[in-house]
């Protein structure tokens, strides 16, 4: 190497979510009403979220024969500063445990065809995606999905890393185990937090997505969801993420722990009360192909970034 040669470090890169145009909009994209097994009428459910300060929501009733395959038409409930996405929770046989699939599909057309008896979960998820929907694997911890189950739903854009109803009712609300396994195996999935509210207990306002979109309109929100331009939260805010060759810089609302997690046990963490910024090393994570940020506040509530993939 010549004496005057200088090795230049690559500039820090703003995380794609924060580099995307637009502003952050708060939304819940998994909810139920009396059209299936929820306890509140559709208009009450939508009004709950509008009054709760959300920018958008999706009413996703169970798309099953017993409920007449409903896709709630919530367009009439849209208002200035608040919109709705159309969708459903769709079902077909069968997981590795022999249970019916629970697959979230947001952005379905109102005339989406009922599920025929011979359609399996993988084919149904693919049909939802082909119809324009954002597809997610719902509450994997609740009913014991395996890595093979997750891989079989090849059309999925995302995994529910947190499902509030599953946590409140069964202590099985987490999905990180499946998401990390899929990421380790090379799947590029994003991570959503949802309520899955049925209103039979206090199961609303527990998990949401903060979507970076150019406008609060269904088409823009769906495009941002499919692009992964969001983070998930139970309360904490992620204000910014910068990725470098050997470190990541995170800014957030006051937190007790700021973590970067990668393949297997690879991780780095900053633990301190009320910290709003951390610089974390990446040398143990880069070989695993991906990393993701988790911010936890003093009450244990978390925010999850979407994974960042090392090229």
Coordinates of C-alpha atoms in Angstrom, one line a residue:
X1 CA 0.0 0.0 0.0
X2 CA 1.4 3.4 -0.9
X3 CA 2.3 5.6 2.1
X4 CA -0.2 8.3 1.1
X5 CA -3.1 5.9 0.4
X6 CA -6.1 6.6 2.6
X7 CA -8.7 3.9 3.4
X8 CA -12.1 5.7 3.4
X9 CA -14.9 4.3 5.5
X10 CA -18.2 4.1 3.7
X11 CA -20.6 6.8 5.0
X12 CA -23.3 5.9 7.4
X13 CA -26.5 4.9 5.6
X14 CA -29.9 6.1 6.8
X15 CA -32.2 3.1 7.4
X16 CA -34.6 2.7 4.4
X17 CA -37.7 3.3 6.6
X18 CA -36.4 6.7 7.7
X19 CA -35.1 7.6 4.3
X20 CA -38.5 7.0 2.7
X21 CA -40.5 10.1 1.8
X22 CA -43.6 11.2 3.8
X23 CA -44.5 11.1 7.5
X24 CA -45.2 8.4 10.1
X25 CA -48.8 7.3 10.4
X26 CA -50.1 5.1 13.2
X27 CA -52.3 2.2 12.3
X28 CA -53.7 -1.1 13.6
X29 CA -54.1 -3.7 10.8
X30 CA -55.6 -6.7 12.5
X31 CA -59.0 -6.3 14.2
X32 CA -62.4 -8.1 14.4
X33 CA -66.1 -7.1 14.7
X34 CA -69.5 -8.7 14.9
X35 CA -69.1 -9.7 11.3
X36 CA -67.2 -12.6 12.7
X37 CA -66.3 -13.3 16.3
X38 CA -65.8 -9.8 17.6
X39 CA -68.0 -8.2 20.2
X40 CA -68.4 -4.7 18.7
X41 CA -70.2 -3.7 15.5
X42 CA -67.9 -2.5 12.6
X43 CA -68.8 1.1 13.0
X44 CA -67.9 0.9 16.8
X45 CA -64.6 -0.7 16.1
X46 CA -63.6 1.9 13.5
X47 CA -64.7 4.7 15.8
X48 CA -62.7 3.2 18.7
X49 CA -59.5 3.6 16.7
X50 CA -60.4 7.0 15.2
X51 CA -61.1 8.4 18.7
X52 CA -58.0 6.6 20.0
X53 CA -55.7 8.8 17.8
X54 CA -54.9 6.4 15.1
X55 CA -54.4 7.6 11.5
X56 CA -55.8 4.4 9.9
X57 CA -57.0 0.9 10.7
X58 CA -58.1 -2.3 9.0
X59 CA -61.1 -4.4 10.0
X60 CA -60.0 -7.9 9.2
X61 CA -62.8 -10.3 10.1
X62 CA -62.5 -14.1 9.8
X63 CA -63.0 -15.0 6.1
X64 CA -64.8 -18.2 6.7
X65 CA -68.0 -19.9 5.5
X66 CA -69.5 -19.8 9.0
X67 CA -69.4 -16.0 8.9
X68 CA -70.4 -15.8 5.2
X69 CA -66.8 -14.9 4.0
X70 CA -67.0 -11.2 5.1
X71 CA -64.8 -8.4 3.9
X72 CA -66.0 -5.4 5.8
X73 CA -66.7 -2.3 3.6
X74 CA -65.4 0.4 5.9
X75 CA -65.0 3.1 3.3
X76 CA -68.0 5.0 4.6
X77 CA -66.2 5.4 7.9
X78 CA -63.3 7.3 6.5
X79 CA -63.0 10.9 7.6
X80 CA -60.5 13.8 7.2
X81 CA -57.2 12.7 8.8
X82 CA -58.4 9.1 9.2
X83 CA -58.7 6.2 6.7
X84 CA -59.4 2.5 6.6
X85 CA -57.9 -0.4 4.7
X86 CA -60.0 -3.3 3.5
X87 CA -59.0 -6.8 4.4
X88 CA -59.6 -10.1 6.3
X89 CA -58.0 -12.9 8.3
X90 CA -58.2 -15.8 5.9
X91 CA -58.1 -19.5 6.7
X92 CA -57.3 -22.8 5.0
X93 CA -55.9 -26.2 6.1
X94 CA -53.4 -27.1 7.5
X95 CA -50.4 -26.3 9.7
X96 CA -47.9 -29.0 10.8
X97 CA -50.0 -29.4 13.9
X98 CA -53.1 -30.0 11.8
X99 CA -54.7 -26.6 12.6
X100 CA -56.3 -24.2 10.1
X101 CA -54.1 -21.4 8.9
X102 CA -54.6 -17.9 10.2
X103 CA -53.2 -15.5 7.5
X104 CA -53.7 -11.7 7.6
X105 CA -54.5 -10.1 4.2
X106 CA -54.8 -6.3 4.2
X107 CA -55.8 -4.6 0.9
X108 CA -58.2 -7.3 -0.5
X109 CA -60.8 -6.3 -3.0
X110 CA -64.4 -6.5 -1.8
X111 CA -65.2 -9.2 -4.4
X112 CA -62.3 -11.6 -3.3
X113 CA -63.6 -15.1 -4.0
X114 CA -64.5 -17.4 -1.0
X115 CA -61.9 -20.1 -0.1
X116 CA -62.7 -23.4 -1.9
X117 CA -62.4 -26.6 0.1
X118 CA -59.3 -27.8 -1.8
X119 CA -57.3 -24.6 -1.3
X120 CA -54.4 -24.9 1.2
X121 CA -52.7 -22.1 3.2
X122 CA -49.9 -21.5 0.8
X123 CA -52.2 -21.2 -2.2
X124 CA -54.6 -18.9 -0.3
X125 CA -51.8 -16.6 0.8
X126 CA -50.5 -16.4 -2.8
X127 CA -54.0 -15.7 -4.1
X128 CA -54.3 -12.8 -1.6
X129 CA -51.0 -11.4 -2.7
X130 CA -52.0 -11.6 -6.3
X131 CA -55.2 -9.7 -5.5
X132 CA -53.0 -6.9 -4.2
X133 CA -53.0 -7.6 -0.5
X134 CA -50.2 -7.1 2.1
X135 CA -49.9 -10.7 3.6
X136 CA -48.7 -11.5 7.1
X137 CA -48.3 -14.7 9.1
X138 CA -50.6 -14.1 12.1
X139 CA -49.8 -14.8 15.7
X140 CA -47.3 -17.7 15.1
X141 CA -46.7 -18.2 18.8
X142 CA -50.3 -18.6 19.6
X143 CA -50.7 -21.8 17.7
X144 CA -47.2 -23.1 17.5
X145 CA -46.1 -22.5 13.9
X146 CA -42.8 -24.1 12.9
X147 CA -40.1 -22.8 10.6
X148 CA -41.3 -25.2 7.9
X149 CA -44.8 -23.7 8.4
X150 CA -43.4 -20.2 7.9
X151 CA -41.5 -21.1 4.8
X152 CA -44.5 -22.7 3.3
X153 CA -46.3 -19.4 3.2
X154 CA -43.9 -18.0 0.5
X155 CA -46.2 -15.1 -0.3
X156 CA -46.0 -13.5 3.2
X157 CA -44.6 -10.0 3.3
X158 CA -44.4 -10.0 7.2
X159 CA -44.7 -11.9 10.4
X160 CA -46.6 -10.7 13.5
X161 CA -43.8 -10.1 16.0
X162 CA -46.4 -9.1 18.5
X163 CA -50.1 -9.9 18.7
X164 CA -51.8 -8.1 21.7
X165 CA -54.8 -10.4 22.0
X166 CA -52.7 -13.5 22.0
X167 CA -50.5 -12.0 24.7
X168 CA -53.4 -10.8 26.9
X169 CA -55.4 -14.0 26.6
X170 CA -52.8 -16.8 26.4
X171 CA -49.3 -15.3 27.0
X172 CA -48.4 -16.4 23.5
X173 CA -48.2 -13.0 21.7
X174 CA -44.6 -13.2 20.5
X175 CA -43.5 -14.0 17.0
X176 CA -39.8 -13.2 17.1
X177 CA -38.8 -16.9 17.2
X178 CA -40.3 -17.5 13.8
X179 CA -39.3 -14.2 12.2
X180 CA -35.7 -14.7 13.2
X181 CA -35.6 -18.2 11.9
X182 CA -37.0 -17.1 8.5
X183 CA -34.5 -14.2 8.4
X184 CA -31.7 -16.6 9.2
X185 CA -32.8 -18.9 6.4
X186 CA -32.7 -16.0 3.9
X187 CA -36.4 -14.9 3.8
X188 CA -36.8 -11.1 3.7
X189 CA -39.8 -10.6 5.9
X190 CA -40.9 -7.5 7.8
X191 CA -42.2 -7.3 11.3
X192 CA -45.6 -6.0 12.4
X193 CA -47.3 -5.5 15.8
X194 CA -51.1 -5.7 15.9
X195 CA -54.0 -5.7 18.3
X196 CA -56.1 -8.5 16.8
X197 CA -58.8 -6.9 19.1
X198 CA -62.0 -8.9 19.6
X199 CA -63.2 -6.6 22.5
X200 CA -64.2 -9.6 24.7
X201 CA -61.4 -8.3 27.1
X202 CA -59.2 -5.3 27.1
X203 CA -57.3 -6.2 24.0
X204 CA -57.1 -3.0 22.0
X205 CA -54.4 -0.2 21.8
X206 CA -51.6 -2.7 22.6
X207 CA -49.6 -3.0 19.3
X208 CA -49.5 -1.0 16.1
X209 CA -47.4 -0.1 13.1
X210 CA -45.9 3.3 12.3
X211 CA -46.0 3.5 8.6
X212 CA -43.9 6.1 6.6
X213 CA -46.1 7.1 3.7
X214 CA -46.4 10.1 1.4
X215 CA -50.1 10.5 2.3
X216 CA -52.8 8.9 4.5
X217 CA -54.5 7.1 1.7
X218 CA -55.1 3.4 1.2
X219 CA -52.9 3.1 -1.9
X220 CA -50.0 4.9 -0.3
X221 CA -50.3 3.0 2.9
X222 CA -50.4 -0.4 1.2
X223 CA -47.4 0.5 -1.0
X224 CA -45.4 1.5 2.1
X225 CA -46.4 -1.7 4.0
X226 CA -45.3 -3.9 1.1
X227 CA -42.0 -1.9 0.9
X228 CA -41.4 -2.4 4.6
X229 CA -41.4 1.3 5.3
X230 CA -42.6 1.1 8.9
X231 CA -41.6 0.0 12.3
X232 CA -43.8 -1.8 15.0
X233 CA -44.4 -0.6 18.5
X234 CA -46.2 -1.1 21.8
X235 CA -45.4 2.5 22.8
X236 CA -41.7 3.5 22.3
X237 CA -40.7 5.6 19.3
X238 CA -37.8 4.9 17.0
X239 CA -36.6 8.3 15.8
X240 CA -33.8 7.3 13.5
X241 CA -31.3 4.5 12.6
X242 CA -28.0 5.0 10.8
X243 CA -26.1 1.9 9.6
X244 CA -22.3 1.8 9.2
X245 CA -19.6 -0.7 8.4
X246 CA -18.9 -1.5 12.0
X247 CA -21.7 0.2 14.0
X248 CA -25.3 1.3 14.1
X249 CA -26.6 4.5 15.7
X250 CA -30.1 4.5 17.1
X251 CA -32.2 7.5 18.3
X252 CA -35.4 6.8 20.1
X253 CA -37.8 7.9 22.9
X254 CA -36.5 7.4 26.5
X255 CA -35.5 3.8 26.8
X256 CA -34.0 1.4 29.3
X257 CA -32.5 -0.8 26.6
X258 CA -31.5 -0.4 23.0
X259 CA -30.6 -3.6 21.2
X260 CA -29.4 -4.8 17.8
X261 CA -30.1 -8.5 17.2
X262 CA -28.9 -10.7 14.4
X263 CA -28.5 -14.4 13.5
X264 CA -28.6 -16.9 16.5
X265 CA -27.3 -15.3 19.7
X266 CA -25.4 -12.4 18.0
X267 CA -26.5 -9.2 19.6
X268 CA -25.3 -5.9 21.2
X269 CA -27.1 -3.9 23.8
X270 CA -26.9 -0.6 25.6
X271 CA -28.6 -0.6 29.0
X272 CA -29.2 2.7 30.8
X273 CA -32.1 4.6 32.2
X274 CA -33.8 7.2 30.0
X275 CA -31.3 6.9 27.2
X276 CA -32.4 8.3 23.8
X277 CA -29.3 7.4 21.7
X278 CA -27.0 4.4 21.4
X279 CA -24.1 3.4 19.2
X280 CA -23.9 -0.4 18.9
X281 CA -21.1 -2.5 17.3
X282 CA -21.9 -4.7 14.4
X283 CA -18.8 -6.9 14.0
X284 CA -20.6 -10.0 15.4
X285 CA -23.7 -9.5 13.3
X286 CA -22.6 -8.8 9.7
X287 CA -21.8 -12.4 8.8
X288 CA -25.4 -13.4 9.7
X289 CA -26.8 -11.3 6.9
X290 CA -29.3 -9.2 8.8
X291 CA -29.8 -7.1 11.9
X292 CA -32.8 -5.5 13.6
X293 CA -33.3 -3.0 16.3
X294 CA -35.4 -3.4 19.5
X295 CA -36.1 -0.5 21.9
X296 CA -37.5 -1.3 25.3
X297 CA -38.8 1.3 27.8
X298 CA -38.8 1.2 31.6
X299 CA -42.2 -0.6 31.6
X300 CA -41.0 -3.3 29.3
X301 CA -42.9 -2.1 26.2
X302 CA -41.0 -2.5 23.0
X303 CA -40.6 -1.1 19.5
X304 CA -39.2 -3.2 16.7
X305 CA -37.5 -2.1 13.5
X306 CA -37.7 -4.0 10.3
X307 CA -34.6 -6.0 9.5
X308 CA -31.7 -4.4 7.7
X309 CA -29.9 -6.7 5.3
X310 CA -26.1 -6.5 4.8
X311 CA -25.0 -6.6 1.2

